[in-house]
Short mmCIF file of C-alpha atoms in Angstrom, two decimals:
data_model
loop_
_atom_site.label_atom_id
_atom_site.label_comp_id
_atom_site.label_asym_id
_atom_site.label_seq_id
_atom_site.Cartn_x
_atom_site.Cartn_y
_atom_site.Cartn_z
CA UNK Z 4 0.00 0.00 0.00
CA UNK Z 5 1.28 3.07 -1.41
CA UNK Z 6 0.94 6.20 1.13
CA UNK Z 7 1.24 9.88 0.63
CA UNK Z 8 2.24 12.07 3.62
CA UNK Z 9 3.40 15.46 3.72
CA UNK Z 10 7.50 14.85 4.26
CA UNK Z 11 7.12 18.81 5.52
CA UNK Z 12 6.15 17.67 8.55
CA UNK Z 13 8.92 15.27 9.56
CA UNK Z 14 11.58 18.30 8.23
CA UNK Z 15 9.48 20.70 10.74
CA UNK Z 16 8.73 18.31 14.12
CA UNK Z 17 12.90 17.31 13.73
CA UNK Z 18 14.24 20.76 13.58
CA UNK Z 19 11.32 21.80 16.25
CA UNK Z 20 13.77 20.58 19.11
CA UNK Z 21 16.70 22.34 18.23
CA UNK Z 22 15.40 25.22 17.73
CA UNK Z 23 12.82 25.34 21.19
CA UNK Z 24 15.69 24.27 23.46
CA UNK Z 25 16.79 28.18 22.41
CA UNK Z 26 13.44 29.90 23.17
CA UNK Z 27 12.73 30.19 26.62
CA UNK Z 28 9.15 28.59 26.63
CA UNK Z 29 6.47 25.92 27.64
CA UNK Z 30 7.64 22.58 25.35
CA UNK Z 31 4.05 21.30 26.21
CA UNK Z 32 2.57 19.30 23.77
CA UNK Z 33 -0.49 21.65 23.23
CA UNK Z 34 2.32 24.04 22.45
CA UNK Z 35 4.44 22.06 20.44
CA UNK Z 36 1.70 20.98 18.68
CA UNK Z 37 0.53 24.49 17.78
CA UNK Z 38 4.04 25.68 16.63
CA UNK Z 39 4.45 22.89 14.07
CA UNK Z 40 1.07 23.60 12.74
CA UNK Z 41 1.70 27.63 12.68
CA UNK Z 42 4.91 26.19 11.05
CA UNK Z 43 3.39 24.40 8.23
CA UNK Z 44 1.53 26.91 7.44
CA UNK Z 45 3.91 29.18 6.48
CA UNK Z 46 5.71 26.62 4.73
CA UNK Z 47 5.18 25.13 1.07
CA UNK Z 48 3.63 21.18 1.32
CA UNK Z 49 6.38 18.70 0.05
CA UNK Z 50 3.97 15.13 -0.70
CA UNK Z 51 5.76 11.99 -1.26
CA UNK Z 52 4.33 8.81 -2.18
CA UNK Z 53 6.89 6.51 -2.51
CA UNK Z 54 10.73 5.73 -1.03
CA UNK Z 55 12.73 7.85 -4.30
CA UNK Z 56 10.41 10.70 -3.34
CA UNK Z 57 11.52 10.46 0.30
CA UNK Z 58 15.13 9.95 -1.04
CA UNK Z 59 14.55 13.17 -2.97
CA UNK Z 60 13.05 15.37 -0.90
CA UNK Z 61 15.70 14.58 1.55
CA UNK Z 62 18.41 15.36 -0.78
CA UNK Z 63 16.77 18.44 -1.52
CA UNK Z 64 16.10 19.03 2.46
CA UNK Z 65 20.03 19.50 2.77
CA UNK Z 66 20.55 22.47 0.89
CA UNK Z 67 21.06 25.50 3.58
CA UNK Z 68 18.54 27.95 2.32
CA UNK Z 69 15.38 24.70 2.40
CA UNK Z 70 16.77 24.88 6.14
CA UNK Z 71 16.80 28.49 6.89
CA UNK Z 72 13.37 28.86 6.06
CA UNK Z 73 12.24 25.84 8.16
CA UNK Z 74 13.83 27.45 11.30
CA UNK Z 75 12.53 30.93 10.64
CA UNK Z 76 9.07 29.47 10.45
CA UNK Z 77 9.67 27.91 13.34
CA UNK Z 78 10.92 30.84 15.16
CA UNK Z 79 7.89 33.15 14.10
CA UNK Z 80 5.36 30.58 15.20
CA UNK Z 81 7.52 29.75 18.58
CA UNK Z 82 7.29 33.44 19.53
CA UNK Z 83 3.39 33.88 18.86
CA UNK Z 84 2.26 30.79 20.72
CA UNK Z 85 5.04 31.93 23.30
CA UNK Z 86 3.05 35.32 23.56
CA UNK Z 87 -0.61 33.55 23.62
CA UNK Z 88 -0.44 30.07 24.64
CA UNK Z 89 -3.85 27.89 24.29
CA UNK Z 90 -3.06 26.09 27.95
CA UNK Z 91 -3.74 27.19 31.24
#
């Protein structure tokens, strides 16, 4: 069975870490949550279906400025959910 996912997502929720453990900030999972999804909105869908297309976009996920924008999405959604978080 063939399945299609959004490889975006794994790119965003491994960088996520990295880049939380330098914002000061709740690393709840109501938070987290919210900055990968503020996160992927910013950032263009990459759909694979099959292992070459993972292959691919992964080879394409190395170049610096694919990165750069991942982080900086990242950022800007850490900092709003930092300033309004959903959770008590």
């Amino acid at each position: 069975m063939v399945v299609i996912k959004n490889y975006m997502e794994e790119v965003v929720l491994n960088l996520m870490e990295g880049v939380l453990d330098d914002i000061n900030m709740c690393k709840c999972e109501m938070c987290v949550m919210d900055i990968a999804a503020l996160a992927l909105n910013d950032l263009p869908p990459k759909y694979i279906a099959t292992e070459k297309g993972e292959l691919y976009s992964k080879a394409n996920a190395l170049r610096n400025q694919f990165e750069v924008d991942v982080i900086a999405a990242i950022t800007k959604a850490a900092v709003l959910v930092k300033r309004s978080p959903r959770h008590k």
